[in-house]
Structures are given as C-alpha cells and as structure tokens.
mmCIF file of C-alpha atoms and ligand atoms in Angstrom:
data_model
loop_
_atom_site.group_PDB
_atom_site.id
_atom_site.type_symbol
_atom_site.label_atom_id
_atom_site.label_comp_id
_atom_site.label_asym_id
_atom_site.label_seq_id
_atom_site.Cartn_x
_atom_site.Cartn_y
_atom_site.Cartn_z
ATOM 1 C CA MET A 1 129.046 94.875 42.020
ATOM 2 C CA ALA A 2 127.632 94.778 45.510
ATOM 3 C CA GLU A 3 124.491 96.826 45.932
ATOM 4 C CA VAL A 4 125.145 100.022 47.884
ATOM 5 C CA LYS A 5 122.745 100.223 50.817
ATOM 6 C CA LYS A 6 120.866 103.468 50.955
ATOM 7 C CA HIS A 7 120.749 103.349 54.777
ATOM 8 C CA SER A 8 124.195 102.061 55.589
ATOM 9 C CA ARG A 9 124.944 104.201 58.602
ATOM 10 C CA PHE A 10 123.543 101.753 61.065
ATOM 11 C CA GLN A 11 124.153 97.977 61.025
ATOM 12 C CA THR A 12 120.456 97.359 61.489
ATOM 13 C CA GLU A 13 118.334 98.245 58.555
ATOM 14 C CA LEU A 14 114.596 98.094 58.944
ATOM 15 C CA ASP A 15 112.603 96.841 55.972
ATOM 16 C CA PRO A 16 112.299 100.054 53.802
ATOM 17 C CA ALA A 17 108.803 99.020 52.651
ATOM 18 C CA MET A 18 107.616 98.837 56.279
ATOM 19 C CA VAL A 19 109.179 102.177 57.086
ATOM 20 C CA ASP A 20 107.334 103.731 54.058
ATOM 21 C CA ARG A 21 104.065 102.088 54.990
ATOM 22 C CA ILE A 22 104.273 103.461 58.540
ATOM 23 C CA LYS A 23 105.028 106.951 57.132
ATOM 24 C CA GLN A 24 102.053 106.775 54.895
ATOM 25 C CA LEU A 25 99.764 105.605 57.722
ATOM 26 C CA VAL A 26 100.970 108.460 59.910
ATOM 27 C CA LEU A 27 100.524 111.038 57.198
ATOM 28 C CA ALA A 28 97.076 109.766 56.390
ATOM 29 C CA SER A 29 95.883 109.816 60.011
ATOM 30 C CA GLN A 30 94.558 112.689 62.124
ATOM 31 C CA GLU A 31 94.068 111.257 65.566
ATOM 32 C CA ILE A 32 96.821 108.951 66.747
ATOM 33 C CA VAL A 33 97.010 107.081 70.014
ATOM 34 C CA ILE A 34 100.228 105.570 71.351
ATOM 35 C CA THR A 35 99.935 102.688 73.729
ATOM 36 C CA CYS A 36 102.547 100.790 75.725
ATOM 37 C CA HIS A 37 102.458 97.969 78.284
ATOM 38 C CA VAL A 38 100.907 98.063 81.706
ATOM 39 C CA SER A 39 103.269 99.123 84.495
ATOM 40 C CA PRO A 40 105.184 101.161 81.989
ATOM 41 C CA ASP A 41 108.950 101.325 82.382
ATOM 42 C CA GLY A 42 111.520 103.785 81.030
ATOM 43 C CA ASP A 43 111.599 102.202 77.621
ATOM 44 C CA ALA A 44 107.834 102.008 77.236
ATOM 45 C CA LEU A 45 107.345 105.624 78.427
ATOM 46 C CA GLY A 46 110.475 106.974 76.680
ATOM 47 C CA SER A 47 109.543 105.587 73.281
ATOM 48 C CA SER A 48 105.896 106.551 73.676
ATOM 49 C CA CYS A 49 106.491 110.124 74.793
ATOM 50 C CA ALA A 50 109.208 110.627 72.151
ATOM 51 C CA LEU A 51 106.937 109.407 69.411
ATOM 52 C CA CYS A 52 104.044 111.508 70.672
ATOM 53 C CA MET A 53 106.242 114.671 70.437
ATOM 54 C CA VAL A 54 107.411 113.813 66.942
ATOM 55 C CA LEU A 55 103.832 113.173 65.746
ATOM 56 C CA LYS A 56 102.769 116.532 67.156
ATOM 57 C CA SER A 57 105.595 118.195 65.318
ATOM 58 C CA LEU A 58 104.222 116.589 62.159
ATOM 59 C CA GLY A 59 100.908 118.391 62.929
ATOM 60 C CA LYS A 60 99.051 115.349 64.182
ATOM 61 C CA LYS A 61 96.754 115.058 67.144
ATOM 62 C CA ALA A 62 98.484 112.476 69.300
ATOM 63 C CA ASN A 63 98.139 111.146 72.809
ATOM 64 C CA VAL A 64 99.816 108.474 74.887
ATOM 65 C CA VAL A 65 97.176 106.210 76.557
ATOM 66 C CA THR A 66 98.312 103.717 79.142
ATOM 67 C CA ALA A 67 96.490 101.160 81.303
ATOM 68 C CA ASP A 68 97.916 102.558 84.573
ATOM 69 C CA CYS A 69 99.931 105.522 85.833
ATOM 70 C CA PRO A 70 103.676 105.986 85.168
ATOM 71 C CA PRO A 71 105.871 105.494 88.247
ATOM 72 C CA LYS A 72 106.711 108.780 90.078
ATOM 73 C CA SER A 73 110.411 108.128 89.372
ATOM 74 C CA LEU A 74 109.794 108.831 85.663
ATOM 75 C CA TYR A 75 107.692 111.958 86.099
ATOM 76 C CA PHE A 76 110.741 113.990 84.994
ATOM 77 C CA LEU A 77 110.355 112.578 81.458
ATOM 78 C CA PRO A 78 109.084 115.277 79.066
ATOM 79 C CA GLY A 79 105.476 114.601 78.156
ATOM 80 C CA VAL A 80 104.853 112.056 80.831
ATOM 81 C CA ARG A 81 102.415 114.307 82.749
ATOM 82 C CA ASP A 82 100.182 114.474 79.653
ATOM 83 C CA ILE A 83 99.719 110.686 79.532
ATOM 84 C CA VAL A 84 96.090 109.537 79.793
ATOM 85 C CA ALA A 85 96.151 106.626 82.257
ATOM 86 C CA ALA A 86 92.975 104.490 82.256
ATOM 87 C CA THR A 87 93.083 103.905 86.000
ATOM 88 C CA ARG A 88 92.700 107.670 86.498
ATOM 89 C CA HIS A 89 90.947 108.870 83.368
ATOM 90 C CA THR A 90 88.905 105.867 82.311
ATOM 91 C CA ASP A 91 86.393 107.691 80.027
ATOM 92 C CA ARG A 92 89.017 109.834 78.343
ATOM 93 C CA ALA A 93 91.247 106.796 77.686
ATOM 94 C CA HIS A 94 88.334 104.935 76.014
ATOM 95 C CA GLU A 95 87.242 108.040 74.144
ATOM 96 C CA LEU A 96 90.697 108.528 72.716
ATOM 97 C CA LEU A 97 91.057 104.833 71.683
ATOM 98 C CA GLY A 98 87.506 104.991 70.115
ATOM 99 C CA ALA A 99 88.284 108.145 68.095
ATOM 100 C CA ALA A 100 91.760 107.057 66.904
ATOM 101 C CA ASP A 101 92.439 106.307 63.312
ATOM 102 C CA LEU A 102 95.913 104.992 64.109
ATOM 103 C CA ILE A 103 97.209 103.213 67.140
ATOM 104 C CA PHE A 104 100.813 102.608 67.883
ATOM 105 C CA CYS A 105 101.787 99.616 70.024
ATOM 106 C CA LEU A 106 105.133 100.303 71.518
ATOM 107 C CA ASP A 107 107.185 97.963 73.664
ATOM 108 C CA TYR A 108 104.650 95.148 73.745
ATOM 109 C CA ASN A 109 103.463 92.513 71.322
ATOM 110 C CA ASP A 110 100.498 90.920 72.997
ATOM 111 C CA PRO A 111 97.089 92.685 73.600
ATOM 112 C CA LYS A 112 97.094 91.096 77.068
ATOM 113 C CA ARG A 113 99.998 93.443 78.032
ATOM 114 C CA ILE A 114 97.777 96.498 77.858
ATOM 115 C CA ASP A 115 95.592 95.034 80.590
ATOM 116 C CA ARG A 116 92.287 96.919 81.071
ATOM 117 C CA LEU A 117 92.664 98.659 77.726
ATOM 118 C CA SER A 118 92.752 95.471 75.680
ATOM 119 C CA ASP A 119 88.935 95.267 75.054
ATOM 120 C CA ALA A 120 88.749 98.875 73.811
ATOM 121 C CA PHE A 121 91.839 98.247 71.757
ATOM 122 C CA MET A 122 90.438 95.073 70.128
ATOM 123 C CA ARG A 123 87.137 96.885 69.405
ATOM 124 C CA SER A 124 88.882 99.813 67.764
ATOM 125 C CA LYS A 125 88.713 100.039 63.982
ATOM 126 C CA ALA A 126 92.013 102.054 63.840
ATOM 127 C CA ARG A 127 95.012 100.910 61.867
ATOM 128 C CA ARG A 128 97.739 99.475 64.007
ATOM 129 C CA VAL A 129 101.520 99.811 64.021
ATOM 130 C CA MET A 130 103.554 97.732 66.322
ATOM 131 C CA MET A 131 107.173 98.515 67.215
ATOM 132 C CA ASP A 132 108.631 96.151 69.761
ATOM 133 C CA HIS A 133 111.627 94.139 70.783
ATOM 134 C CA HIS A 134 110.064 91.158 72.628
ATOM 135 C CA LEU A 135 110.015 87.588 71.443
ATOM 136 C CA ASP A 136 106.996 85.764 69.940
ATOM 137 C CA PRO A 137 104.662 88.510 68.826
ATOM 138 C CA CYS A 138 100.951 87.658 68.923
ATOM 139 C CA LEU A 139 99.335 90.952 68.034
ATOM 140 C CA GLU A 140 97.813 91.557 64.667
ATOM 141 C CA ALA A 141 98.975 94.817 63.196
ATOM 142 C CA ASP A 142 98.933 96.510 59.747
ATOM 143 C CA VAL A 143 102.659 96.948 60.092
ATOM 144 C CA ALA A 144 104.784 95.254 62.694
ATOM 145 C CA ILE A 145 108.453 95.973 63.272
ATOM 146 C CA SER A 146 109.467 93.293 65.742
ATOM 147 C CA LYS A 147 113.174 93.086 66.422
ATOM 148 C CA SER A 148 114.149 91.088 69.475
ATOM 149 C CA GLU A 149 117.856 91.677 68.749
ATOM 150 C CA ILE A 150 117.441 95.408 69.497
ATOM 151 C CA SER A 151 117.934 96.150 73.156
ATOM 152 C CA SER A 152 115.155 98.749 73.496
ATOM 153 C CA THR A 153 112.068 99.921 71.702
ATOM 154 C CA SER A 154 113.401 103.460 72.097
ATOM 155 C CA ALA A 155 116.486 102.532 70.033
ATOM 156 C CA LEU A 156 114.225 100.827 67.512
ATOM 157 C CA LEU A 157 112.115 103.978 67.289
ATOM 158 C CA TYR A 158 115.258 106.034 66.620
ATOM 159 C CA LEU A 159 116.245 103.700 63.771
ATOM 160 C CA PHE A 160 112.759 104.073 62.310
ATOM 161 C CA LEU A 161 112.813 107.865 62.609
ATOM 162 C CA TRP A 162 116.255 107.950 60.970
ATOM 163 C CA GLN A 163 115.264 105.780 58.060
ATOM 164 C CA ALA A 164 112.001 107.710 57.723
ATOM 165 C CA GLY A 165 114.074 110.961 57.477
ATOM 166 C CA TRP A 166 112.129 112.202 60.544
ATOM 167 C CA THR A 167 114.956 112.709 63.041
ATOM 168 C CA ARG A 168 114.719 116.425 62.215
ATOM 169 C CA TYR A 169 111.470 116.418 64.236
ATOM 170 C CA LEU A 170 113.379 115.282 67.362
ATOM 171 C CA ASN A 171 114.223 118.028 69.837
ATOM 172 C CA ARG A 172 116.095 117.947 73.136
ATOM 173 C CA SER A 173 113.034 116.733 75.044
ATOM 174 C CA SER A 174 112.062 113.839 72.805
ATOM 175 C CA ALA A 175 115.799 112.941 72.466
ATOM 176 C CA ALA A 176 115.941 112.680 76.245
ATOM 177 C CA CYS A 177 112.994 110.338 76.237
ATOM 178 C CA ILE A 178 114.723 108.073 73.702
ATOM 179 C CA TYR A 179 117.959 108.119 75.673
ATOM 180 C CA THR A 180 116.127 107.239 78.850
ATOM 181 C CA GLY A 181 114.510 104.215 77.255
ATOM 182 C CA MET A 182 117.794 103.020 75.828
ATOM 183 C CA MET A 183 119.463 103.482 79.173
ATOM 184 C CA THR A 184 116.795 101.758 81.332
ATOM 185 C CA ASP A 185 116.514 98.658 79.130
ATOM 186 C CA THR A 186 120.308 98.110 79.154
ATOM 187 C CA GLY A 187 120.994 98.963 82.820
ATOM 188 C CA ASN A 188 122.813 102.088 81.739
ATOM 189 C CA PHE A 189 124.493 100.228 78.881
ATOM 190 C CA SER A 190 125.767 97.382 81.095
ATOM 191 C CA TYR A 191 123.916 94.536 79.347
ATOM 192 C CA ASN A 192 122.496 93.911 75.850
ATOM 193 C CA SER A 193 124.631 96.876 74.947
ATOM 194 C CA ASN A 194 127.364 95.751 72.641
ATOM 195 C CA ASP A 195 125.611 96.859 69.483
ATOM 196 C CA PRO A 196 127.656 99.668 67.924
ATOM 197 C CA ASP A 197 124.476 101.229 66.554
ATOM 198 C CA LEU A 198 123.587 102.234 70.127
ATOM 199 C CA TYR A 199 126.628 104.542 70.275
ATOM 200 C CA LEU A 200 125.842 106.204 67.005
ATOM 201 C CA ILE A 201 122.345 106.846 68.226
ATOM 202 C CA ILE A 202 123.644 108.328 71.500
ATOM 203 C CA HIS A 203 125.952 110.536 69.419
ATOM 204 C CA ASP A 204 122.951 111.909 67.543
ATOM 205 C CA LEU A 205 120.951 112.398 70.760
ATOM 206 C CA LEU A 206 123.845 114.344 72.323
ATOM 207 C CA ARG A 207 123.818 116.500 69.244
ATOM 208 C CA LYS A 208 120.142 117.215 69.933
ATOM 209 C CA GLY A 209 121.300 118.620 73.189
ATOM 210 C CA ILE A 210 120.522 115.884 75.841
ATOM 211 C CA ASP A 211 122.367 116.070 79.143
ATOM 212 C CA LYS A 212 123.247 112.377 79.550
ATOM 213 C CA ASP A 213 124.976 112.811 82.862
ATOM 214 C CA ASN A 214 121.905 114.460 84.336
ATOM 215 C CA LEU A 215 119.663 111.773 82.870
ATOM 216 C CA TYR A 216 121.854 109.192 84.568
ATOM 217 C CA LYS A 217 121.428 110.958 87.880
ATOM 218 C CA LEU A 218 117.645 111.234 87.460
ATOM 219 C CA VAL A 219 117.114 107.628 86.400
ATOM 220 C CA MET A 220 119.809 105.531 88.134
ATOM 221 C CA ASN A 221 120.850 107.571 91.074
ATOM 222 C CA THR A 222 117.686 109.267 92.466
ATOM 223 C CA SER A 223 115.648 107.583 95.168
ATOM 224 C CA THR A 224 113.083 108.137 97.837
ATOM 225 C CA GLU A 225 113.654 107.155 101.416
ATOM 226 C CA THR A 226 111.019 104.347 101.154
ATOM 227 C CA ARG A 227 112.600 102.923 98.031
ATOM 228 C CA LEU A 228 116.070 102.876 99.659
ATOM 229 C CA ARG A 229 114.707 101.096 102.687
ATOM 230 C CA ILE A 230 112.705 98.539 100.706
ATOM 231 C CA MET A 231 115.605 97.784 98.512
ATOM 232 C CA GLY A 232 117.762 97.182 101.504
ATOM 233 C CA TYR A 233 115.163 95.086 103.263
ATOM 234 C CA GLY A 234 114.515 93.004 100.171
ATOM 235 C CA GLN A 235 118.160 92.164 99.798
ATOM 236 C CA TYR A 236 118.411 91.461 103.540
ATOM 237 C CA LYS A 237 115.555 88.993 103.203
ATOM 238 C CA MET A 238 116.936 87.255 100.120
ATOM 239 C CA GLN A 239 116.895 83.469 100.226
ATOM 240 C CA TYR A 240 119.782 81.786 98.416
ATOM 241 C CA ILE A 241 119.561 78.160 97.297
ATOM 242 C CA PRO A 242 123.135 77.282 96.279
ATOM 243 C CA ASP A 243 122.126 73.813 94.869
ATOM 244 C CA HIS A 244 119.973 75.469 92.279
ATOM 245 C CA LYS A 245 122.026 78.723 91.873
ATOM 246 C CA VAL A 246 118.896 80.779 92.536
ATOM 247 C CA ALA A 247 118.039 83.689 94.816
ATOM 248 C CA ILE A 248 114.470 84.464 95.863
ATOM 249 C CA ILE A 249 113.103 87.689 97.314
ATOM 250 C CA LEU A 250 109.508 87.875 98.594
ATOM 251 C CA LEU A 251 107.568 90.854 99.865
ATOM 252 C CA ASN A 252 104.120 90.275 101.273
ATOM 253 C CA GLU A 253 101.281 92.788 101.744
ATOM 254 C CA ASP A 254 102.219 93.466 105.432
ATOM 255 C CA GLU A 255 105.729 94.294 104.535
ATOM 256 C CA LEU A 256 104.736 96.541 101.711
ATOM 257 C CA ARG A 257 102.363 98.385 104.052
ATOM 258 C CA GLU A 258 104.991 98.690 106.761
ATOM 259 C CA PHE A 259 107.463 100.238 104.333
ATOM 260 C CA ASP A 260 104.813 102.499 102.769
ATOM 261 C CA TYR A 261 105.513 100.971 99.420
ATOM 262 C CA THR A 262 104.462 102.876 96.275
ATOM 263 C CA LYS A 263 104.687 101.683 92.724
ATOM 264 C CA GLY A 264 108.260 101.737 91.367
ATOM 265 C CA ASP A 265 109.872 101.347 94.766
ATOM 266 C CA THR A 266 111.074 97.811 94.039
ATOM 267 C CA GLU A 267 112.175 98.510 90.412
ATOM 268 C CA GLY A 268 115.609 96.848 89.967
ATOM 269 C CA LEU A 269 115.484 94.779 93.176
ATOM 270 C CA VAL A 270 115.241 91.574 91.234
ATOM 271 C CA ASN A 271 118.599 92.354 89.583
ATOM 272 C CA THR A 272 120.583 92.773 92.772
ATOM 273 C CA PRO A 273 121.259 89.111 93.595
ATOM 274 C CA LEU A 274 122.920 88.577 90.212
ATOM 275 C CA ALA A 275 125.944 90.534 91.545
ATOM 276 C CA ILE A 276 126.811 87.289 93.302
ATOM 277 C CA PRO A 277 128.906 85.282 90.819
ATOM 278 C CA GLU A 278 127.491 81.888 92.120
ATOM 279 C CA ILE A 279 123.874 83.010 91.429
ATOM 280 C CA THR A 280 122.568 82.244 87.911
ATOM 281 C CA TYR A 281 119.009 83.546 88.334
ATOM 282 C CA SER A 282 116.914 85.494 90.634
ATOM 283 C CA VAL A 283 113.183 85.632 91.366
ATOM 284 C CA PHE A 284 111.284 88.465 92.990
ATOM 285 C CA MET A 285 107.605 88.045 94.061
ATOM 286 C CA ARG A 286 105.487 90.844 95.407
ATOM 287 C CA GLN A 287 101.901 90.428 96.718
ATOM 288 C CA ASP A 288 100.182 93.284 94.910
ATOM 289 C CA SER A 289 96.648 92.309 96.027
ATOM 290 C CA ASN A 290 94.847 89.489 97.807
ATOM 291 C CA ASP A 291 94.863 87.287 94.719
ATOM 292 C CA CYS A 292 97.666 88.695 92.574
ATOM 293 C CA VAL A 293 101.404 88.228 93.044
ATOM 294 C CA LYS A 294 103.622 90.004 90.568
ATOM 295 C CA VAL A 295 106.587 87.816 89.549
ATOM 296 C CA SER A 296 109.880 89.123 88.051
ATOM 297 C CA MET A 297 112.861 87.080 87.058
ATOM 298 C CA ARG A 298 116.404 87.851 85.868
ATOM 299 C CA SER A 299 119.156 85.507 84.794
ATOM 300 C CA LYS A 300 122.679 85.288 83.400
ATOM 301 C CA GLU A 301 123.911 83.743 80.117
ATOM 302 C CA SER A 302 121.552 81.179 78.583
ATOM 303 C CA PHE A 303 119.355 80.392 81.544
ATOM 304 C CA PRO A 304 115.784 81.035 80.148
ATOM 305 C CA VAL A 305 113.709 82.739 82.814
ATOM 306 C CA ASN A 306 111.089 83.478 80.184
ATOM 307 C CA LYS A 307 110.372 79.737 79.958
ATOM 308 C CA ILE A 308 109.634 79.577 83.722
ATOM 309 C CA CYS A 309 107.362 82.611 83.492
ATOM 310 C CA GLU A 310 105.547 81.223 80.439
ATOM 311 C CA GLU A 311 105.200 77.735 81.825
ATOM 312 C CA HIS A 312 104.136 78.527 85.386
ATOM 313 C CA PHE A 313 103.376 82.237 85.949
ATOM 314 C CA ASN A 314 101.140 83.335 83.091
ATOM 315 C CA GLY A 315 103.806 85.484 81.631
ATOM 316 C CA GLY A 316 106.875 85.597 79.433
ATOM 317 C CA GLY A 317 109.585 87.988 78.340
ATOM 318 C CA HIS A 318 113.209 87.758 77.365
ATOM 319 C CA ILE A 319 115.641 84.987 78.095
ATOM 320 C CA ASN A 320 117.377 86.991 80.827
ATOM 321 C CA ALA A 321 114.494 89.249 81.953
ATOM 322 C CA ALA A 322 110.952 87.994 82.322
ATOM 323 C CA GLY A 323 107.841 88.351 84.385
ATOM 324 C CA GLY A 324 104.359 87.192 85.021
ATOM 325 C CA GLU A 325 101.790 86.814 87.786
ATOM 326 C CA PHE A 326 100.404 84.283 90.143
ATOM 327 C CA HIS A 327 96.820 84.267 91.318
ATOM 328 C CA GLY A 328 96.657 83.405 95.008
ATOM 329 C CA PRO A 329 98.634 84.118 98.124
ATOM 330 C CA ILE A 330 102.357 84.567 98.013
ATOM 331 C CA SER A 331 102.947 81.526 100.154
ATOM 332 C CA ASP A 332 101.347 79.369 97.396
ATOM 333 C CA ALA A 333 103.445 81.146 94.778
ATOM 334 C CA LEU A 334 106.564 80.309 96.705
ATOM 335 C CA GLN A 335 105.531 76.724 97.115
ATOM 336 C CA LEU A 336 104.983 76.344 93.440
ATOM 337 C CA LEU A 337 108.364 78.024 92.719
ATOM 338 C CA LEU A 338 110.161 75.688 95.073
ATOM 339 C CA GLU A 339 108.513 72.682 93.404
ATOM 340 C CA ILE A 340 109.487 73.624 89.870
ATOM 341 C CA ILE A 341 112.985 75.028 90.477
ATOM 342 C CA PRO A 342 114.704 71.560 90.268
ATOM 343 C CA THR A 343 113.078 70.916 86.866
ATOM 344 C CA TYR A 344 115.079 73.827 85.402
ATOM 345 C CA ASP A 345 118.444 72.667 86.626
ATOM 346 C CA LYS A 346 119.142 71.280 83.153
ATOM 347 C CA TYR A 347 119.641 74.860 81.963
ATOM 348 C CA LEU A 348 122.213 75.792 84.662
HETATM 349 P P1 LIG B 1 109.716 93.143 84.878
HETATM 350 O O1 LIG B 1 110.318 92.078 85.702
HETATM 351 O O2 LIG B 1 110.594 94.295 84.753
HETATM 352 O O3 LIG B 1 108.322 93.438 85.271
HETATM 353 O O4 LIG B 1 109.605 92.552 83.429
HETATM 354 C C1 LIG B 1 110.740 92.096 82.723
HETATM 355 C C2 LIG B 1 110.316 91.736 81.345
HETATM 356 O O5 LIG B 1 109.430 90.586 81.493
HETATM 357 C C3 LIG B 1 109.446 92.726 80.587
HETATM 358 O O6 LIG B 1 110.232 93.480 79.760
HETATM 359 C C4 LIG B 1 108.483 91.845 79.801
HETATM 360 O O7 LIG B 1 109.197 91.444 78.624
HETATM 361 C C5 LIG B 1 108.361 90.622 80.598
HETATM 362 N N1 LIG B 1 107.142 90.591 81.390
HETATM 363 C C6 LIG B 1 106.938 91.115 82.686
HETATM 364 N N2 LIG B 1 105.733 90.832 83.056
HETATM 365 C C7 LIG B 1 105.096 90.098 82.140
HETATM 366 C C8 LIG B 1 103.797 89.524 81.981
HETATM 367 O O8 LIG B 1 102.979 89.600 82.903
HETATM 368 N N3 LIG B 1 103.569 88.872 80.837
HETATM 369 C C9 LIG B 1 104.483 88.745 79.853
HETATM 370 N N4 LIG B 1 104.187 88.077 78.759
HETATM 371 N N5 LIG B 1 105.683 89.280 79.926
HETATM 372 C C10 LIG B 1 106.013 89.949 81.074
HETATM 373 MN MN1 LIG B 2 111.556 97.566 76.296
#
C-alpha cells in the first residue's frame, strides 16, 4: 500500500528531518539574527520580517540585520522600520551578529550577497540556517533548505512554518509580509506562478486577515514623482538591437542626479522592454558610483541571463532574472556588453 504522506496538503514537501532540525535549533537559541541579501527586495524583506515576528511570538530575541537600508517603497511592510541596516547602524549590526547563537540566511545562498556584513558573518560562531530559492548554493550552513523550483523565499518560509506546525504564530502583519514577498518575486503572480501550492498559501494568508487588494496597491501601484519620471525616461532611452533580440537601458550618474534618483526608483525598469514580443532579453545598467555599475538582466523562456551575469558581470541569479556589477565607467560596461552579446545568440 502506498505510504500516506503526513504533509500532503502541499505538492512540495520539505525534508521532515530538516524541518525538525530547524525547529530544534530555534528552540535551543536565544538570540537570533535574520539576514537577507544586499539591496533587499520584497521577498528578502518580506520573508525576513515575517520570520522575525514568528520568532518573537515564540519568545525569542530576534532581529533582522541587513547590509543596507530597505527601499522607501517597502517601508509600509510591518517590522521593516526595526531592521538594523549596517550602513546606518554599523556597530549595532556587528554587535547583533557577534552575539547571535543562530543566524538565518534568507533569500541568498552566497556570503558575498550580504556585502559588508560577510566578514562578521563568517567570523560568527552561530549556527546557520539557510532558506533560499536561488541556484548553485555556496554557503555552508547547519541546515540548508535550497529550492530553486519555489518562486519566492517567502512561499518557502510559509511551507516550512506549515510543516513545523508554526503557522499559528503568524498574524495579519507577518502574513502580509509573506504575501508581499510572494507577489514581488512573481510580478503579482504573472510569472513563475503556476504552482498550485501558491494559491493554497494565499488562501491561508487571506484567512489570517491580509488585505491583498491593498497590498497590490501599495507594492505595484504606488510611486513617487521621481520614480515615474525615471521609469519613463529609461524606457524612452532604451536601445533595441533587433539582430540580437536585446534591449539595453543605461542610466549614468548625471542622469540619476538630474532626476533626483533615490534607491528603488528604477525597480522593475529592466522588465519593461520584455513587453515587446520581439525582445528576448533586456539589460539595465546604472552607474551607482565612480567605479561600480549595477547590472540587471531579464529574459524570456530559456535564454540564460544568469550565464551572462556569471561570465562577465561578477554576478549570477536565475535563468530569467539575474544581476551583477561592473567595476569601471558605464561606457566600458556598455562596450563589454556589446562585444559579448553576439556570443549568446546561440541561446536565442
Ligand atoms: P535584480 O536585477 O533585481 O537586482 O536581481 C535579480 C536577481 O539576480 C536576484 O534575485 C539575484 O538572484 C540575482 N542577482 C542580482 N544581483 C546579483 C549579484 O550581484 N550577484 C549574484 N550572484 N546574483 C545577483
Ligand atoms: Mn527571492
């Protein structure tokens, strides 16, 4: 007779031994730090803030520590204002990491992705739990739940909490954090979103009292004047190279200054060219400082932008969403990009 699965509600079942081990680690710890990747997005912050609230409900001392500040557009997220960002509170961030007996690594799988915190993280003697959905993990952890087939770390966190029997510690606020992460990593359930489990999770989160219509408005349909203008300008400037089915958007330091750019203003800009059916992938490059260009790429179907980011831009990511950086002026970054683009035609 077929074995009856204990946790058969969701199609994805996490390894029960790992779930138990994480529970034990949490219950045995007093001071827990949750970390997520630099330039945290809705999924990184949503999963981190939600877990922080759950751990506090379990009676633990818990803090979210990030390398840099969350974007203003996500300040509405419950708990986000309590985050200790190392750019602003350097000593406190290091103190918390030093005192932690357990560190969660959410939404990243490589110590390089926590940027200025990585030395303190590597020095820490704390146990580590990683929960992530990126490819090719290279972070040593006591327990690692690494599932690249799950569209967001927030959904993965929910599946963990459910299997752990800990969803009762979720309230309306932490549920809203999880929903926000699920929504932002799937473009409001418009890609990577055919997994039926997602909709069971949403059902549960609605039962916790989230207002999904309002979350949509806050995340997807709220903007500042500068953001609207930069998004429009970036699309106006787009270069389209039909022979290679690629669109390129560049913003240099002068343009960012002119538009009074603040962090988060260009979030999603890289996706916009993909609305054109003839475009297979899109590249956005932004000169963040004299010697650092932030690179973002998005693609359709099986075109692997993570390969380009890995091979030429010190980065990586998913097949359809990847990023990295270039050290030098943006004109050099563009020159490199134009040189290498033809070598990826074989994937078109
Ligand atoms: P974004 O373009 O939104 O910054 O990043 C999209 C995805 O690319 C992220 O979810 C992450 O997986 C990956 N990514 C972005 N920047 C980097 C980077 O500097 N290094 C690596 N390894 N991955 C990155
Ligand atoms: Mn994510």
